[in-house]
Coordinates of C-alpha atoms and ligand atoms in Angstrom, one line a residue:
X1 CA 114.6 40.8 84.4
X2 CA 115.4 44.6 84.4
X3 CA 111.5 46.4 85.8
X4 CA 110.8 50.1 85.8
X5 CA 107.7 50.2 88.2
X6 CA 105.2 52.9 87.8
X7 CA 103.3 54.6 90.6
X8 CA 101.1 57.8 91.6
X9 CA 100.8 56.9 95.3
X10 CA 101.6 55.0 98.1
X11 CA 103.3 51.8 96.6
X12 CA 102.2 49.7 98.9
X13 CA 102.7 47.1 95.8
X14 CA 105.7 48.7 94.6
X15 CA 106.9 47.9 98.5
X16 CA 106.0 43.9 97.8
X17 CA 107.6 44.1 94.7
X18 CA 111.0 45.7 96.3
X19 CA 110.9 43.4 99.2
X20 CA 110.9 40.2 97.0
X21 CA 113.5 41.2 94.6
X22 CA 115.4 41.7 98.0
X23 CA 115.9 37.8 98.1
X24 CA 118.6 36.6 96.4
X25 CA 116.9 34.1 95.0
X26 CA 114.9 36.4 93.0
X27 CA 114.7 36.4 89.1
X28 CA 113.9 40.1 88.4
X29 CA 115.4 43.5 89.6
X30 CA 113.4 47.3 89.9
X31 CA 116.1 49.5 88.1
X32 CA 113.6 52.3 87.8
X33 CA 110.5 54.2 89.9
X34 CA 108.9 56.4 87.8
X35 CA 106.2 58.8 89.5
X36 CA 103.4 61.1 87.9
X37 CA 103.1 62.7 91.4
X38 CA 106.3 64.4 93.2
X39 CA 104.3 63.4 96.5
X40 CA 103.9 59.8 96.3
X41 CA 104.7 58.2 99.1
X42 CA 106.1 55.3 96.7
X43 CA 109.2 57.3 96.4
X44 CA 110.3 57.4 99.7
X45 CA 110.1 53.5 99.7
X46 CA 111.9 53.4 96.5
X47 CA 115.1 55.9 97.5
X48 CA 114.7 53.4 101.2
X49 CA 115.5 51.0 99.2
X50 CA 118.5 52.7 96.8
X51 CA 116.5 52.5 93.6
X52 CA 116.3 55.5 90.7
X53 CA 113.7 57.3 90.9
X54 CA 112.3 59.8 88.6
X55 CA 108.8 62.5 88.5
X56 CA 107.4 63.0 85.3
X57 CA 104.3 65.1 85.8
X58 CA 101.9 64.5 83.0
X59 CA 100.8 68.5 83.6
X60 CA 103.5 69.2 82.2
X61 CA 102.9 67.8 78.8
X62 CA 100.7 69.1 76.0
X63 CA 99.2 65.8 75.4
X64 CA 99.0 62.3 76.4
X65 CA 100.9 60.9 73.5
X66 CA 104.2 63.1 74.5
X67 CA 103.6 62.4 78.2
X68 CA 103.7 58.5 77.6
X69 CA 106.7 59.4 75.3
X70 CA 109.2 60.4 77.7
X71 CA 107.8 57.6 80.1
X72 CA 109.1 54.9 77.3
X73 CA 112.0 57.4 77.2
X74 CA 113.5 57.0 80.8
X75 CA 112.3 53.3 80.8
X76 CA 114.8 52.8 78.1
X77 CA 116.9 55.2 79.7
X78 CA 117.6 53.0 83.1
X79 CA 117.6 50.0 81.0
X80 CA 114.7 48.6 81.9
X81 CA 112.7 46.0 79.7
X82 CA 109.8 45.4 81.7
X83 CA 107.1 47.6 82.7
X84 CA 104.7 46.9 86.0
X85 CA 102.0 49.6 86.7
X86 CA 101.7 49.6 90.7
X87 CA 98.7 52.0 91.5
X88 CA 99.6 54.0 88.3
X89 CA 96.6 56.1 87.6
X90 CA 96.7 57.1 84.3
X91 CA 95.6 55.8 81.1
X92 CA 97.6 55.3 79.2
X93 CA 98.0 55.7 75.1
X94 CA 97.7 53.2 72.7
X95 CA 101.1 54.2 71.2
X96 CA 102.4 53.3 75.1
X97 CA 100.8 50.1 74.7
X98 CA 102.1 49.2 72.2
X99 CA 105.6 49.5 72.5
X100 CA 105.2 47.7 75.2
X101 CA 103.1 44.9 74.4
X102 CA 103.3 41.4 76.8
X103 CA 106.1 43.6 78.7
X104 CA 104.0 45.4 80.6
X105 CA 101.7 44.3 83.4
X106 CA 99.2 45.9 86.2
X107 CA 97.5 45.0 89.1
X108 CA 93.8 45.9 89.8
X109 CA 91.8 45.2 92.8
X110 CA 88.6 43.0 91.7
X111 CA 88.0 39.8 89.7
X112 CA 88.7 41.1 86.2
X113 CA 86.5 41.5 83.9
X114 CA 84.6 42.6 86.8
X115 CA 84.5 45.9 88.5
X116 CA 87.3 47.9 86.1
X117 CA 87.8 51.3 86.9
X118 CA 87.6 52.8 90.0
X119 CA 84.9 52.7 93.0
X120 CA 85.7 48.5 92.6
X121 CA 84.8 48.1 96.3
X122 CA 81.4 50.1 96.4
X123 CA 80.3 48.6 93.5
X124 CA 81.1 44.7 94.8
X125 CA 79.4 45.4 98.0
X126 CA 76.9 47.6 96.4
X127 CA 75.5 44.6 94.3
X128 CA 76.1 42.1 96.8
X129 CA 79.2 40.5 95.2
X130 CA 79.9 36.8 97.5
X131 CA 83.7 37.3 96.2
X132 CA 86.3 39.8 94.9
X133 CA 89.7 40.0 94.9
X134 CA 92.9 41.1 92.7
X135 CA 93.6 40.8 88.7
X136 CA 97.4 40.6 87.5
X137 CA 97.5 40.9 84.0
X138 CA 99.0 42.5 80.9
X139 CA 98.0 45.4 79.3
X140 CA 96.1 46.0 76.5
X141 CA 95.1 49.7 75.2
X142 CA 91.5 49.3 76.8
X143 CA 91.6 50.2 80.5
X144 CA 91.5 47.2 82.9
X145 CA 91.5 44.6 79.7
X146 CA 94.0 42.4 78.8
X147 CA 95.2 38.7 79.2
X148 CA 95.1 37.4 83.1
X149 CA 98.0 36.3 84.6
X150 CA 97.1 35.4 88.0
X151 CA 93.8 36.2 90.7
X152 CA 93.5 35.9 93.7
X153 CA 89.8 35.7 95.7
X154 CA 89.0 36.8 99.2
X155 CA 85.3 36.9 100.6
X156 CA 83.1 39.8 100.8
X157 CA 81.9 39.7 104.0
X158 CA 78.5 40.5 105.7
X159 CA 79.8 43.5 108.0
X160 CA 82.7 45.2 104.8
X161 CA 82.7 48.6 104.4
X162 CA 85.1 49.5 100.9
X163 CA 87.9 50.3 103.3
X164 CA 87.5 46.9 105.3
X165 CA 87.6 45.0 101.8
X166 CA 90.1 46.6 100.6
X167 CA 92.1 45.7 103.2
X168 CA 91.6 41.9 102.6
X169 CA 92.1 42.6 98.6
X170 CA 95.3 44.3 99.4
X171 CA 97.2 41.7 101.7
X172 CA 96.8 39.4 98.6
X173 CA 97.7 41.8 96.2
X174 CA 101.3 41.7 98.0
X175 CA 101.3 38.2 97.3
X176 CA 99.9 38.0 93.7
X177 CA 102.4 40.8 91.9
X178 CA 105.3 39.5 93.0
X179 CA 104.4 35.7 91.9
X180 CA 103.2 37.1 88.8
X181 CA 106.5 38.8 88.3
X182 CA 108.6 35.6 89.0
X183 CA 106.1 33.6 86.9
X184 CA 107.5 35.9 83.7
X185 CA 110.8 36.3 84.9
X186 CA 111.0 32.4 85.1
X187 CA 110.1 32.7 81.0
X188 CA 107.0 30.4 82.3
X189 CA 104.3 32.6 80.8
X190 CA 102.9 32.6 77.3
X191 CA 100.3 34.7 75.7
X192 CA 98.6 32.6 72.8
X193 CA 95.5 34.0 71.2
X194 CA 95.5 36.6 73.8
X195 CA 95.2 33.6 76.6
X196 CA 98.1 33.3 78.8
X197 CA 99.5 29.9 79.4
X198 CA 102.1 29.6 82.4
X199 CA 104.3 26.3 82.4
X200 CA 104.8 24.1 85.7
X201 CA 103.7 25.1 88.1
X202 CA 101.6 24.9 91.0
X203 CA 99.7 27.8 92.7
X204 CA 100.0 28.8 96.3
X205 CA 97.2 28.1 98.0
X206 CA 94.5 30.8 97.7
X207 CA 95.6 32.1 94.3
X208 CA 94.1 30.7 90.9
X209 CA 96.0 30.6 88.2
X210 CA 96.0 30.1 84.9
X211 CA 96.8 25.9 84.2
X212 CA 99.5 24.6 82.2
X213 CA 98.8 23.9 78.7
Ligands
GAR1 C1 96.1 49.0 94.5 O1 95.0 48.4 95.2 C2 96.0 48.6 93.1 O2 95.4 47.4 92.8 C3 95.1 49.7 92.6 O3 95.5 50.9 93.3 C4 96.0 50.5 94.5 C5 97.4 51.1 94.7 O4 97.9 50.8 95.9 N1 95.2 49.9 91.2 C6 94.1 50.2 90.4 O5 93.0 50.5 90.8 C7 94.5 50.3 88.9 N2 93.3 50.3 88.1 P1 99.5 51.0 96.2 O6 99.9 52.3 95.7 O7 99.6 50.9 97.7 O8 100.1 49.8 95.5

């Protein structure tokens, strides 16, 4: 499976997602890094690691509609026919959405539907959340919405600060996006009813995902 991975910053999932296409074994390929930001620190890992990389600053677009355009443009462009947002921070239009429905995933760092947007690790330890953790899931046009894939928990613990839980969200994260990106590149996950279903197979231990129909 062909990916174009999008990013605004330090792609420190983009980096989990390069190192496990890096094994041979490995069912899916980044032919594309697309940045908003000329200074993310995601592109350095990207041209590390030989992949095409591209800026498209939405600044310079009138609107968000012709912004997302030329986004589905160079996807197509590199040939890519799967879309994962990695720390992309931009919403993104319904039109986008669309064209790329069950093709295009994102990570976010809580328990969705919990905590979307941004501030997820204040707000958990701000109203005493016992657990957070990571979200992979498809897209939908509202932000943070959309059918789950795979989670993964971690504690909060009595002594976090947002940085320290972070942290522990993070290491998971590394963990979760790649699975979930085998899972589809296996052809083992369905959407049904806006549920998504994922054929044999049994989660590594710590992450919780969605059973076998
Ligand atoms: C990650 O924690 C990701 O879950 C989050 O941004 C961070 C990007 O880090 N994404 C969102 O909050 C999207 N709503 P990275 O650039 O090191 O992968």
């Amino acid at each position: 499976m062909k990916l174009a991975v999008l990013i605004s910053g330090r792609g420190s999932n983009l980096q989990a997602l390069i190192d496990a296409c890096a094994a041979k074994d490995f069912p899916a390929e980044i032919v594309l890094v697309l940045s908003n930001k000329a200074d993310a620190l995601g592109l350095e890992r990207a041209h590390k690691a030989g992949i095409l990389t591209q800026v498209l600053n939405h600044k310079d677009y009138t609107d968000r509609d012709s912004f997302d355009r030329a986004m589905t443009d160079a996807i197509v462009a590199a040939g890519a026919e799967f879309v994962c947002l990695a720390g992309f921070m931009r919403l993104l239009s319904d039109d986008f959405v669309r064209t790329w429905h069950d093709k295009l995933i994102n990570i976010h760092p809580s328990l969705l539907p919990a905590y979307k947007g941004l501030h997820v690790h204040e707000r958990a330890i701000e109203e005493g959340a016992r657990f957070s953790g990571c979200t992979v899931h498809f897209v939908r046009p509202a932000m943070d919405e959309g059918p789950i894939i795979a989670q993964a928990v971690v504690p909060v613990l009595p002594d976090d600060t947002p940085d320290t839980l972070a942290a522990r969200i993070l290491e998971q994260e590394h963990v979760l996006y790649p699975l979930a990106v085998r899972l589809i590149a296996e052809g083992r996950v369905r959407v049904t009813a806006e549920t998504v279903r994922i054929d044999d197979h049994q989660p590594p231990k710590g992450a919780l995902l969605n059973p076998a129909s």
